[in-house]
């Protein structure tokens, strides 16, 4: 049973990758902002169908939701546009790693600031290790870039 | 070089935007249900993106254009797997995996998909063989994320 849930969660990660890949491709075709629009419109129609089939229109307590709760879509629109812009430029794995880094650090800060959660020493260690990973990627990326520049300089020379 | 650094910073900022989005949607889900909240967020997101498209053409006096003129129609379907994510996450967070386990295994799935994209040059991404440093980077970021996710109380 547990392995079934693990499979579902990994599959979910693959679906996230697929969604971002399609949006990146669409961004190349019509621009990242339009890609973000189509992503949200198609998702809106799809989820409307899911809600009609499965039910779950829960609107009773919506009036009690703070204004901030309604801003998720706006941040999502900005996220999809930004991700679609950089994905074809940086490559997939680099984009994935950098987005995870930004998401993890910001997520911890939000927990700390908004939910009054204490930051544990293990979590600080986690942040340090993530930063180390991004730093390593940056270093190897720069070295590779200057390496190819050196090669082409050698060729022209 | 400057352009590249801007891309790196944009990707980091995108991750932060994602965290804020998830926090807001979580707040909305608390007052409704996960799938309903995601549906509402997709609606407001479509409206926001439309405003961004309109704002772009007003400011730059031209339409935002892509670099590839033609492409497959299935590229428009990114919203479907994206929306399905919320449904699946609602299932696994309510399982023994809980939220931390769900996050950890979803990160693994994302990394696998990203590796495959680079490796085979899928979806308009340049084909790039996987290097030893990439393995180290992925291992560091994944293990750091797991520590961060499970290290909380």
PDB file of C-alpha atoms in Angstrom:
ATOM      1  CA  UNK A   1       0.000   0.000   0.000  1.00  0.00           C
ATOM      2  CA  UNK A   2       2.821   2.356   0.970  1.00  0.00           C
ATOM      3  CA  UNK A   3       4.694   1.671  -2.270  1.00  0.00           C
ATOM      4  CA  UNK A   4       1.509   2.551  -4.170  1.00  0.00           C
ATOM      5  CA  UNK A   5       1.453   6.000  -2.551  1.00  0.00           C
ATOM      6  CA  UNK A   6       5.176   6.435  -3.237  1.00  0.00           C
ATOM      7  CA  UNK A   7       4.524   5.594  -6.892  1.00  0.00           C
ATOM      8  CA  UNK A   8       1.678   8.145  -6.995  1.00  0.00           C
ATOM      9  CA  UNK A   9       3.859  10.873  -5.461  1.00  0.00           C
ATOM     10  CA  UNK A  10       6.750  10.210  -7.891  1.00  0.00           C
ATOM     11  CA  UNK A  11       4.242  10.120 -10.780  1.00  0.00           C
ATOM     12  CA  UNK A  12       2.983  13.481  -9.539  1.00  0.00           C
ATOM     13  CA  UNK A  13       6.502  14.884  -9.799  1.00  0.00           C
ATOM     14  CA  UNK A  14       6.737  13.542 -13.367  1.00  0.00           C
ATOM     15  CA  UNK A  15       3.425  15.266 -14.186  1.00  0.00           C
ATOM     16  CA  UNK A  16       4.766  18.560 -12.804  1.00  0.00           C
ATOM     17  CA  UNK A  17       7.795  18.129 -15.049  1.00  0.00           C
ATOM     18  CA  UNK A  18       5.573  17.370 -18.048  1.00  0.00           C
ATOM     19  CA  UNK A  19       3.389  20.416 -17.368  1.00  0.00           C
ATOM     20  CA  UNK A  20       6.400  22.739 -17.146  1.00  0.00           C
ATOM     21  CA  UNK A  21       7.970  21.159 -20.233  1.00  0.00           C
ATOM     22  CA  UNK A  22       4.807  21.729 -22.296  1.00  0.00           C
ATOM     23  CA  UNK A  23       4.558  25.320 -21.052  1.00  0.00           C
ATOM     24  CA  UNK A  24       8.222  25.910 -21.881  1.00  0.00           C
ATOM     25  CA  UNK A  25       7.640  24.573 -25.394  1.00  0.00           C
ATOM     26  CA  UNK A  26       4.512  26.725 -25.773  1.00  0.00           C
ATOM     27  CA  UNK A  27       6.495  29.721 -24.503  1.00  0.00           C
ATOM     28  CA  UNK A  28       8.941  29.219 -27.370  1.00  0.00           C
ATOM     29  CA  UNK A  29       5.993  29.225 -29.790  1.00  0.00           C
ATOM     30  CA  UNK A  30       3.816  32.103 -28.538  1.00  0.00           C
ATOM     31  CA  UNK A  31       5.767  33.714 -25.666  1.00  0.00           C
ATOM     32  CA  UNK A  32       5.902  32.861 -21.921  1.00  0.00           C
ATOM     33  CA  UNK A  33       3.073  35.200 -20.839  1.00  0.00           C
ATOM     34  CA  UNK A  34       0.625  33.714 -23.329  1.00  0.00           C
ATOM     35  CA  UNK A  35       1.824  30.229 -22.408  1.00  0.00           C
ATOM     36  CA  UNK A  36       0.962  31.062 -18.786  1.00  0.00           C
ATOM     37  CA  UNK A  37      -2.510  32.210 -19.861  1.00  0.00           C
ATOM     38  CA  UNK A  38      -3.245  29.001 -21.787  1.00  0.00           C
ATOM     39  CA  UNK A  39      -1.891  26.841 -18.965  1.00  0.00           C
ATOM     40  CA  UNK A  40      -4.285  28.440 -16.488  1.00  0.00           C
ATOM     41  CA  UNK A  41      -7.285  28.471 -18.818  1.00  0.00           C
ATOM     42  CA  UNK A  42      -6.865  24.789 -19.775  1.00  0.00           C
ATOM     43  CA  UNK A  43      -6.320  23.839 -16.111  1.00  0.00           C
ATOM     44  CA  UNK A  44      -9.412  25.846 -15.128  1.00  0.00           C
ATOM     45  CA  UNK A  45     -11.612  23.985 -17.627  1.00  0.00           C
ATOM     46  CA  UNK A  46     -10.073  20.614 -16.696  1.00  0.00           C
ATOM     47  CA  UNK A  47     -10.600  21.137 -12.952  1.00  0.00           C
ATOM     48  CA  UNK A  48     -14.170  22.331 -13.573  1.00  0.00           C
ATOM     49  CA  UNK A  49     -14.796  18.949 -15.207  1.00  0.00           C
ATOM     50  CA  UNK A  50     -13.120  17.147 -12.262  1.00  0.00           C
ATOM     51  CA  UNK A  51     -15.295  19.061  -9.790  1.00  0.00           C
ATOM     52  CA  UNK A  52     -18.434  18.246 -11.778  1.00  0.00           C
ATOM     53  CA  UNK A  53     -17.586  14.541 -11.781  1.00  0.00           C
ATOM     54  CA  UNK A  54     -16.186  14.156  -8.259  1.00  0.00           C
ATOM     55  CA  UNK A  55     -18.095  16.939  -6.542  1.00  0.00           C
ATOM     56  CA  UNK A  56     -16.360  19.094  -3.947  1.00  0.00           C
ATOM     57  CA  UNK A  57     -17.755  22.546  -4.659  1.00  0.00           C
ATOM     58  CA  UNK A  58     -17.227  23.829  -1.136  1.00  0.00           C
ATOM     59  CA  UNK A  59     -18.136  27.494  -0.931  1.00  0.00           C
ATOM     60  CA  UNK A  60     -19.706  27.761   2.536  1.00  0.00           C
ATOM     61  CA  UNK A  61     -16.656  29.161   4.337  1.00  0.00           C
ATOM     62  CA  UNK A  62     -15.152  31.083   1.416  1.00  0.00           C
ATOM     63  CA  UNK A  63     -16.287  34.481   2.705  1.00  0.00           C
ATOM     64  CA  UNK A  64     -14.087  33.924   5.761  1.00  0.00           C
ATOM     65  CA  UNK A  65     -10.968  33.493   3.597  1.00  0.00           C
ATOM     66  CA  UNK A  66      -8.504  36.416   3.801  1.00  0.00           C
ATOM     67  CA  UNK A  67      -7.811  38.470   0.651  1.00  0.00           C
ATOM     68  CA  UNK A  68      -4.322  36.942   0.410  1.00  0.00           C
ATOM     69  CA  UNK A  69      -5.888  33.515  -0.185  1.00  0.00           C
ATOM     70  CA  UNK A  70      -7.202  34.790  -3.539  1.00  0.00           C
ATOM     71  CA  UNK A  71      -3.785  35.937  -4.771  1.00  0.00           C
ATOM     72  CA  UNK A  72      -2.398  32.438  -5.384  1.00  0.00           C
ATOM     73  CA  UNK A  73      -3.458  32.488  -9.046  1.00  0.00           C
ATOM     74  CA  UNK A  74      -1.593  35.745  -9.677  1.00  0.00           C
ATOM     75  CA  UNK A  75       1.624  34.351  -8.210  1.00  0.00           C
ATOM     76  CA  UNK A  76       1.016  31.162 -10.175  1.00  0.00           C
ATOM     77  CA  UNK A  77       0.650  33.131 -13.428  1.00  0.00           C
ATOM     78  CA  UNK A  78       3.978  34.870 -12.740  1.00  0.00           C
ATOM     79  CA  UNK A  79       5.603  31.547 -11.843  1.00  0.00           C
ATOM     80  CA  UNK A  80       4.525  29.748 -15.028  1.00  0.00           C
ATOM     81  CA  UNK A  81       5.632  32.688 -17.208  1.00  0.00           C
ATOM     82  CA  UNK A  82       9.055  32.907 -15.512  1.00  0.00           C
ATOM     83  CA  UNK A  83       9.615  29.147 -15.562  1.00  0.00           C
ATOM     84  CA  UNK A  84       8.594  28.909 -19.232  1.00  0.00           C
ATOM     85  CA  UNK A  85      11.040  31.705 -20.088  1.00  0.00           C
ATOM     86  CA  UNK A  86      14.109  30.229 -18.389  1.00  0.00           C
ATOM     87  CA  UNK A  87      13.523  26.485 -18.963  1.00  0.00           C
ATOM     88  CA  UNK A  88      14.629  26.364 -22.639  1.00  0.00           C
ATOM     89  CA  UNK A  89      17.494  28.773 -21.873  1.00  0.00           C
ATOM     90  CA  UNK A  90      18.986  27.068 -18.820  1.00  0.00           C
ATOM     91  CA  UNK A  91      18.108  23.475 -19.624  1.00  0.00           C
ATOM     92  CA  UNK A  92      15.746  21.262 -17.639  1.00  0.00           C
ATOM     93  CA  UNK A  93      17.780  19.906 -14.733  1.00  0.00           C
ATOM     94  CA  UNK A  94      19.359  23.284 -13.943  1.00  0.00           C
ATOM     95  CA  UNK A  95      15.929  24.927 -13.939  1.00  0.00           C
ATOM     96  CA  UNK A  96      14.493  22.158 -11.740  1.00  0.00           C
ATOM     97  CA  UNK A  97      17.335  22.468  -9.213  1.00  0.00           C
ATOM     98  CA  UNK A  98      17.185  26.284  -9.037  1.00  0.00           C
ATOM     99  CA  UNK A  99      13.383  26.351  -8.689  1.00  0.00           C
ATOM    100  CA  UNK A 100      13.550  23.740  -5.901  1.00  0.00           C
ATOM    101  CA  UNK A 101      16.194  25.855  -4.135  1.00  0.00           C
ATOM    102  CA  UNK A 102      14.103  29.043  -4.354  1.00  0.00           C
ATOM    103  CA  UNK A 103      10.958  27.174  -3.333  1.00  0.00           C
ATOM    104  CA  UNK A 104      12.553  25.480  -0.314  1.00  0.00           C
ATOM    105  CA  UNK A 105      14.186  28.630   1.090  1.00  0.00           C
ATOM    106  CA  UNK A 106      11.096  30.781   0.509  1.00  0.00           C
ATOM    107  CA  UNK A 107       8.839  28.054   1.908  1.00  0.00           C
ATOM    108  CA  UNK A 108      10.862  27.911   5.128  1.00  0.00           C
ATOM    109  CA  UNK A 109      10.787  31.726   5.430  1.00  0.00           C
ATOM    110  CA  UNK A 110       6.997  31.783   4.903  1.00  0.00           C
ATOM    111  CA  UNK A 111       6.576  29.118   7.597  1.00  0.00           C
ATOM    112  CA  UNK A 112       8.775  31.139   9.940  1.00  0.00           C
ATOM    113  CA  UNK A 113       7.196  34.543   9.252  1.00  0.00           C
ATOM    114  CA  UNK A 114       3.527  33.675   8.662  1.00  0.00           C
ATOM    115  CA  UNK A 115       3.005  30.512  10.676  1.00  0.00           C
ATOM    116  CA  UNK A 116       5.371  31.287  13.563  1.00  0.00           C
ATOM    117  CA  UNK A 117       7.162  27.984  13.026  1.00  0.00           C
ATOM    118  CA  UNK A 118      10.607  27.782  14.619  1.00  0.00           C
ATOM    119  CA  UNK A 119      13.502  26.989  12.275  1.00  0.00           C
ATOM    120  CA  UNK A 120      15.216  23.795  13.429  1.00  0.00           C
ATOM    121  CA  UNK A 121      19.012  23.288  13.200  1.00  0.00           C
ATOM    122  CA  UNK A 122      18.473  20.366  10.792  1.00  0.00           C
ATOM    123  CA  UNK A 123      16.543  22.675   8.478  1.00  0.00           C
ATOM    124  CA  UNK A 124      19.367  25.222   8.503  1.00  0.00           C
ATOM    125  CA  UNK A 125      21.734  22.381   7.589  1.00  0.00           C
ATOM    126  CA  UNK A 126      19.345  21.477   4.748  1.00  0.00           C
ATOM    127  CA  UNK A 127      19.435  25.065   3.431  1.00  0.00           C
ATOM    128  CA  UNK A 128      23.247  25.063   3.605  1.00  0.00           C
ATOM    129  CA  UNK A 129      23.439  21.798   1.615  1.00  0.00           C
ATOM    130  CA  UNK A 130      20.983  23.079  -1.033  1.00  0.00           C
ATOM    131  CA  UNK A 131      23.014  26.307  -1.384  1.00  0.00           C
ATOM    132  CA  UNK A 132      26.176  24.227  -1.711  1.00  0.00           C
ATOM    133  CA  UNK A 133      24.539  22.290  -4.543  1.00  0.00           C
ATOM    134  CA  UNK A 134      23.509  25.448  -6.407  1.00  0.00           C
ATOM    135  CA  UNK A 135      26.991  26.917  -5.849  1.00  0.00           C
ATOM    136  CA  UNK A 136      28.559  23.744  -7.260  1.00  0.00           C
ATOM    137  CA  UNK A 137      26.261  23.941 -10.305  1.00  0.00           C
ATOM    138  CA  UNK A 138      27.181  27.576 -10.818  1.00  0.00           C
ATOM    139  CA  UNK A 139      30.914  26.848 -10.590  1.00  0.00           C
ATOM    140  CA  UNK A 140      30.797  23.885 -12.985  1.00  0.00           C
ATOM    141  CA  UNK A 141      28.542  25.887 -15.345  1.00  0.00           C
ATOM    142  CA  UNK A 142      30.972  28.810 -15.482  1.00  0.00           C
ATOM    143  CA  UNK A 143      33.940  26.513 -15.953  1.00  0.00           C
ATOM    144  CA  UNK A 144      32.204  24.685 -18.787  1.00  0.00           C
ATOM    145  CA  UNK A 145      31.221  27.976 -20.441  1.00  0.00           C
ATOM    146  CA  UNK A 146      34.755  29.395 -20.253  1.00  0.00           C
ATOM    147  CA  UNK A 147      36.065  26.022 -21.412  1.00  0.00           C
ATOM    148  CA  UNK A 148      34.031  26.153 -24.638  1.00  0.00           C
ATOM    149  CA  UNK A 149      35.011  29.813 -25.084  1.00  0.00           C
ATOM    150  CA  UNK A 150      38.654  28.733 -24.782  1.00  0.00           C
ATOM    151  CA  UNK A 151      38.118  25.961 -27.327  1.00  0.00           C
ATOM    152  CA  UNK A 152      36.518  28.273 -29.878  1.00  0.00           C
ATOM    153  CA  UNK A 153      39.249  30.843 -29.259  1.00  0.00           C
ATOM    154  CA  UNK A 154      41.811  28.107 -29.902  1.00  0.00           C
ATOM    155  CA  UNK A 155      39.998  27.162 -33.110  1.00  0.00           C
ATOM    156  CA  UNK A 156      39.870  30.712 -34.434  1.00  0.00           C
ATOM    157  CA  UNK A 157      43.449  31.261 -33.247  1.00  0.00           C
TER     158      UNK A 157
ATOM    159  CA  UNK B   1      27.368  36.183 -19.087  1.00  0.00           C
ATOM    160  CA  UNK B   2      25.045  38.831 -17.652  1.00  0.00           C
ATOM    161  CA  UNK B   3      22.115  37.278 -19.481  1.00  0.00           C
ATOM    162  CA  UNK B   4      22.936  33.906 -17.990  1.00  0.00           C
ATOM    163  CA  UNK B   5      23.096  35.232 -14.427  1.00  0.00           C
ATOM    164  CA  UNK B   6      19.724  36.876 -14.989  1.00  0.00           C
ATOM    165  CA  UNK B   7      18.326  33.480 -15.996  1.00  0.00           C
ATOM    166  CA  UNK B   8      19.717  31.872 -12.838  1.00  0.00           C
ATOM    167  CA  UNK B   9      18.240  34.576 -10.622  1.00  0.00           C
ATOM    168  CA  UNK B  10      14.908  34.353 -12.470  1.00  0.00           C
ATOM    169  CA  UNK B  11      14.741  30.594 -11.861  1.00  0.00           C
ATOM    170  CA  UNK B  12      15.463  31.115  -8.132  1.00  0.00           C
ATOM    171  CA  UNK B  13      12.791  33.844  -8.028  1.00  0.00           C
ATOM    172  CA  UNK B  14      10.364  31.502  -9.807  1.00  0.00           C
ATOM    173  CA  UNK B  15      10.849  28.993  -6.981  1.00  0.00           C
ATOM    174  CA  UNK B  16      10.046  31.713  -4.434  1.00  0.00           C
ATOM    175  CA  UNK B  17       6.914  32.672  -6.433  1.00  0.00           C
ATOM    176  CA  UNK B  18       5.900  29.010  -6.350  1.00  0.00           C
ATOM    177  CA  UNK B  19       6.257  28.886  -2.551  1.00  0.00           C
ATOM    178  CA  UNK B  20       4.107  32.025  -2.164  1.00  0.00           C
ATOM    179  CA  UNK B  21       1.524  30.573  -4.570  1.00  0.00           C
ATOM    180  CA  UNK B  22       1.355  27.326  -2.589  1.00  0.00           C
ATOM    181  CA  UNK B  23       0.962  29.261   0.688  1.00  0.00           C
ATOM    182  CA  UNK B  24      -1.904  31.357  -0.737  1.00  0.00           C
ATOM    183  CA  UNK B  25      -3.639  28.344  -2.293  1.00  0.00           C
ATOM    184  CA  UNK B  26      -3.231  26.448   0.980  1.00  0.00           C
ATOM    185  CA  UNK B  27      -4.992  29.297   2.743  1.00  0.00           C
ATOM    186  CA  UNK B  28      -7.851  29.149   0.224  1.00  0.00           C
ATOM    187  CA  UNK B  29      -8.017  25.339   0.519  1.00  0.00           C
ATOM    188  CA  UNK B  30      -8.372  25.705   4.304  1.00  0.00           C
ATOM    189  CA  UNK B  31     -11.580  27.643   3.689  1.00  0.00           C
ATOM    190  CA  UNK B  32     -12.812  25.272   0.947  1.00  0.00           C
ATOM    191  CA  UNK B  33     -11.198  22.098  -0.452  1.00  0.00           C
ATOM    192  CA  UNK B  34      -7.917  21.403  -2.332  1.00  0.00           C
ATOM    193  CA  UNK B  35      -9.401  20.818  -5.800  1.00  0.00           C
ATOM    194  CA  UNK B  36     -11.847  23.703  -5.503  1.00  0.00           C
ATOM    195  CA  UNK B  37      -9.059  26.046  -4.352  1.00  0.00           C
ATOM    196  CA  UNK B  38      -6.869  25.021  -7.291  1.00  0.00           C
ATOM    197  CA  UNK B  39      -9.778  25.549  -9.696  1.00  0.00           C
ATOM    198  CA  UNK B  40     -10.321  29.061  -8.330  1.00  0.00           C
ATOM    199  CA  UNK B  41      -6.578  29.791  -8.498  1.00  0.00           C
ATOM    200  CA  UNK B  42      -6.462  28.648 -12.146  1.00  0.00           C
ATOM    201  CA  UNK B  43      -9.332  31.064 -12.893  1.00  0.00           C
ATOM    202  CA  UNK B  44      -7.700  34.061 -11.212  1.00  0.00           C
ATOM    203  CA  UNK B  45      -4.354  32.995 -12.711  1.00  0.00           C
ATOM    204  CA  UNK B  46      -5.814  33.039 -16.232  1.00  0.00           C
ATOM    205  CA  UNK B  47      -7.198  36.543 -15.583  1.00  0.00           C
ATOM    206  CA  UNK B  48      -3.849  37.711 -14.194  1.00  0.00           C
ATOM    207  CA  UNK B  49      -1.957  36.268 -17.175  1.00  0.00           C
ATOM    208  CA  UNK B  50      -4.365  38.002 -19.560  1.00  0.00           C
ATOM    209  CA  UNK B  51      -3.622  41.327 -17.821  1.00  0.00           C
ATOM    210  CA  UNK B  52       0.118  40.602 -18.123  1.00  0.00           C
ATOM    211  CA  UNK B  53      -0.244  39.902 -21.871  1.00  0.00           C
ATOM    212  CA  UNK B  54      -2.251  43.128 -22.340  1.00  0.00           C
ATOM    213  CA  UNK B  55       0.218  45.114 -20.202  1.00  0.00           C
ATOM    214  CA  UNK B  56       3.146  43.790 -22.247  1.00  0.00           C
ATOM    215  CA  UNK B  57       1.704  44.925 -25.596  1.00  0.00           C
ATOM    216  CA  UNK B  58       0.812  48.345 -24.107  1.00  0.00           C
ATOM    217  CA  UNK B  59       4.272  48.950 -22.661  1.00  0.00           C
ATOM    218  CA  UNK B  60       6.313  47.578 -25.566  1.00  0.00           C
ATOM    219  CA  UNK B  61       3.860  48.678 -28.313  1.00  0.00           C
ATOM    220  CA  UNK B  62       4.023  45.214 -29.869  1.00  0.00           C
ATOM    221  CA  UNK B  63       2.751  41.727 -29.211  1.00  0.00           C
ATOM    222  CA  UNK B  64       4.864  39.321 -27.213  1.00  0.00           C
ATOM    223  CA  UNK B  65       6.256  36.843 -29.740  1.00  0.00           C
ATOM    224  CA  UNK B  66       7.782  33.390 -29.596  1.00  0.00           C
ATOM    225  CA  UNK B  67      11.055  32.405 -31.230  1.00  0.00           C
ATOM    226  CA  UNK B  68       9.593  29.339 -32.975  1.00  0.00           C
ATOM    227  CA  UNK B  69       6.820  30.230 -35.373  1.00  0.00           C
ATOM    228  CA  UNK B  70       5.308  26.758 -35.617  1.00  0.00           C
ATOM    229  CA  UNK B  71       4.786  24.060 -33.057  1.00  0.00           C
ATOM    230  CA  UNK B  72       2.611  21.119 -32.043  1.00  0.00           C
ATOM    231  CA  UNK B  73      -0.939  21.720 -30.767  1.00  0.00           C
ATOM    232  CA  UNK B  74      -0.302  19.466 -27.740  1.00  0.00           C
ATOM    233  CA  UNK B  75       1.960  22.163 -26.301  1.00  0.00           C
ATOM    234  CA  UNK B  76      -1.283  23.906 -25.254  1.00  0.00           C
ATOM    235  CA  UNK B  77      -2.159  21.037 -22.892  1.00  0.00           C
ATOM    236  CA  UNK B  78       0.327  21.860 -20.084  1.00  0.00           C
ATOM    237  CA  UNK B  79      -2.592  22.873 -17.866  1.00  0.00           C
ATOM    238  CA  UNK B  80      -3.916  19.292 -17.732  1.00  0.00           C
ATOM    239  CA  UNK B  81      -0.970  17.560 -15.979  1.00  0.00           C
ATOM    240  CA  UNK B  82      -0.509  20.740 -13.907  1.00  0.00           C
ATOM    241  CA  UNK B  83      -4.098  20.578 -12.649  1.00  0.00           C
ATOM    242  CA  UNK B  84      -3.939  16.814 -12.098  1.00  0.00           C
ATOM    243  CA  UNK B  85      -1.042  17.449  -9.705  1.00  0.00           C
ATOM    244  CA  UNK B  86      -3.386  18.965  -7.132  1.00  0.00           C
ATOM    245  CA  UNK B  87      -5.718  15.980  -7.273  1.00  0.00           C
ATOM    246  CA  UNK B  88      -2.863  13.479  -6.794  1.00  0.00           C
ATOM    247  CA  UNK B  89      -1.257  15.565  -4.036  1.00  0.00           C
ATOM    248  CA  UNK B  90      -4.576  15.630  -2.168  1.00  0.00           C
ATOM    249  CA  UNK B  91      -4.495  11.805  -2.178  1.00  0.00           C
ATOM    250  CA  UNK B  92      -0.874  11.327  -1.082  1.00  0.00           C
ATOM    251  CA  UNK B  93      -0.818  14.029   1.627  1.00  0.00           C
ATOM    252  CA  UNK B  94      -3.717  12.189   3.292  1.00  0.00           C
ATOM    253  CA  UNK B  95      -1.785   8.894   3.137  1.00  0.00           C
ATOM    254  CA  UNK B  96       0.996   7.649   5.461  1.00  0.00           C
ATOM    255  CA  UNK B  97       3.383   9.681   3.278  1.00  0.00           C
ATOM    256  CA  UNK B  98       1.899  12.900   4.728  1.00  0.00           C
ATOM    257  CA  UNK B  99       2.998  16.287   3.390  1.00  0.00           C
ATOM    258  CA  UNK B 100       6.751  15.831   3.889  1.00  0.00           C
ATOM    259  CA  UNK B 101       6.858  12.459   2.172  1.00  0.00           C
ATOM    260  CA  UNK B 102       4.704  13.745  -0.687  1.00  0.00           C
ATOM    261  CA  UNK B 103       7.036  16.717  -1.221  1.00  0.00           C
ATOM    262  CA  UNK B 104      10.156  14.527  -1.133  1.00  0.00           C
ATOM    263  CA  UNK B 105       8.908  11.987  -3.701  1.00  0.00           C
ATOM    264  CA  UNK B 106       7.473  14.729  -5.932  1.00  0.00           C
ATOM    265  CA  UNK B 107      10.923  16.334  -6.016  1.00  0.00           C
ATOM    266  CA  UNK B 108      12.387  12.982  -7.067  1.00  0.00           C
ATOM    267  CA  UNK B 109       9.852  12.761  -9.925  1.00  0.00           C
ATOM    268  CA  UNK B 110      10.691  16.290 -11.082  1.00  0.00           C
ATOM    269  CA  UNK B 111      14.410  15.528 -11.097  1.00  0.00           C
ATOM    270  CA  UNK B 112      13.887  12.301 -13.100  1.00  0.00           C
ATOM    271  CA  UNK B 113      11.785  14.166 -15.675  1.00  0.00           C
ATOM    272  CA  UNK B 114      14.341  16.999 -15.908  1.00  0.00           C
ATOM    273  CA  UNK B 115      17.197  14.520 -16.423  1.00  0.00           C
ATOM    274  CA  UNK B 116      15.280  12.778 -19.213  1.00  0.00           C
ATOM    275  CA  UNK B 117      14.516  16.108 -20.915  1.00  0.00           C
ATOM    276  CA  UNK B 118      18.189  17.158 -20.980  1.00  0.00           C
ATOM    277  CA  UNK B 119      19.408  13.680 -21.853  1.00  0.00           C
ATOM    278  CA  UNK B 120      17.163  13.319 -24.921  1.00  0.00           C
ATOM    279  CA  UNK B 121      16.677  17.009 -25.749  1.00  0.00           C
ATOM    280  CA  UNK B 122      12.871  16.923 -25.326  1.00  0.00           C
ATOM    281  CA  UNK B 123      10.352  19.807 -25.509  1.00  0.00           C
ATOM    282  CA  UNK B 124      12.639  22.401 -27.102  1.00  0.00           C
ATOM    283  CA  UNK B 125      15.461  21.940 -24.581  1.00  0.00           C
ATOM    284  CA  UNK B 126      19.001  21.516 -25.945  1.00  0.00           C
ATOM    285  CA  UNK B 127      20.323  17.939 -25.733  1.00  0.00           C
ATOM    286  CA  UNK B 128      22.934  17.838 -23.005  1.00  0.00           C
ATOM    287  CA  UNK B 129      24.621  14.655 -21.744  1.00  0.00           C
ATOM    288  CA  UNK B 130      24.472  14.125 -18.017  1.00  0.00           C
ATOM    289  CA  UNK B 131      27.759  15.044 -16.309  1.00  0.00           C
ATOM    290  CA  UNK B 132      29.234  13.826 -13.014  1.00  0.00           C
ATOM    291  CA  UNK B 133      28.836  17.321 -11.536  1.00  0.00           C
ATOM    292  CA  UNK B 134      25.112  17.187 -12.346  1.00  0.00           C
ATOM    293  CA  UNK B 135      24.779  14.028 -10.242  1.00  0.00           C
ATOM    294  CA  UNK B 136      26.553  15.768  -7.340  1.00  0.00           C
ATOM    295  CA  UNK B 137      24.357  18.862  -7.665  1.00  0.00           C
ATOM    296  CA  UNK B 138      21.143  16.829  -7.767  1.00  0.00           C
ATOM    297  CA  UNK B 139      22.258  14.709  -4.784  1.00  0.00           C
ATOM    298  CA  UNK B 140      23.083  17.823  -2.730  1.00  0.00           C
ATOM    299  CA  UNK B 141      19.858  19.668  -3.542  1.00  0.00           C
ATOM    300  CA  UNK B 142      17.655  16.604  -2.995  1.00  0.00           C
ATOM    301  CA  UNK B 143      19.281  15.602   0.314  1.00  0.00           C
ATOM    302  CA  UNK B 144      19.182  19.231   1.499  1.00  0.00           C
ATOM    303  CA  UNK B 145      15.486  19.404   0.621  1.00  0.00           C
ATOM    304  CA  UNK B 146      14.779  16.174   2.501  1.00  0.00           C
ATOM    305  CA  UNK B 147      16.596  17.499   5.600  1.00  0.00           C
ATOM    306  CA  UNK B 148      14.636  20.736   5.339  1.00  0.00           C
ATOM    307  CA  UNK B 149      11.299  18.988   4.879  1.00  0.00           C
ATOM    308  CA  UNK B 150      11.697  16.319   7.556  1.00  0.00           C
ATOM    309  CA  UNK B 151      13.846  18.413   9.920  1.00  0.00           C
ATOM    310  CA  UNK B 152      10.905  20.537  11.071  1.00  0.00           C
ATOM    311  CA  UNK B 153       8.950  19.571  14.142  1.00  0.00           C
TER     312      UNK B 153
END
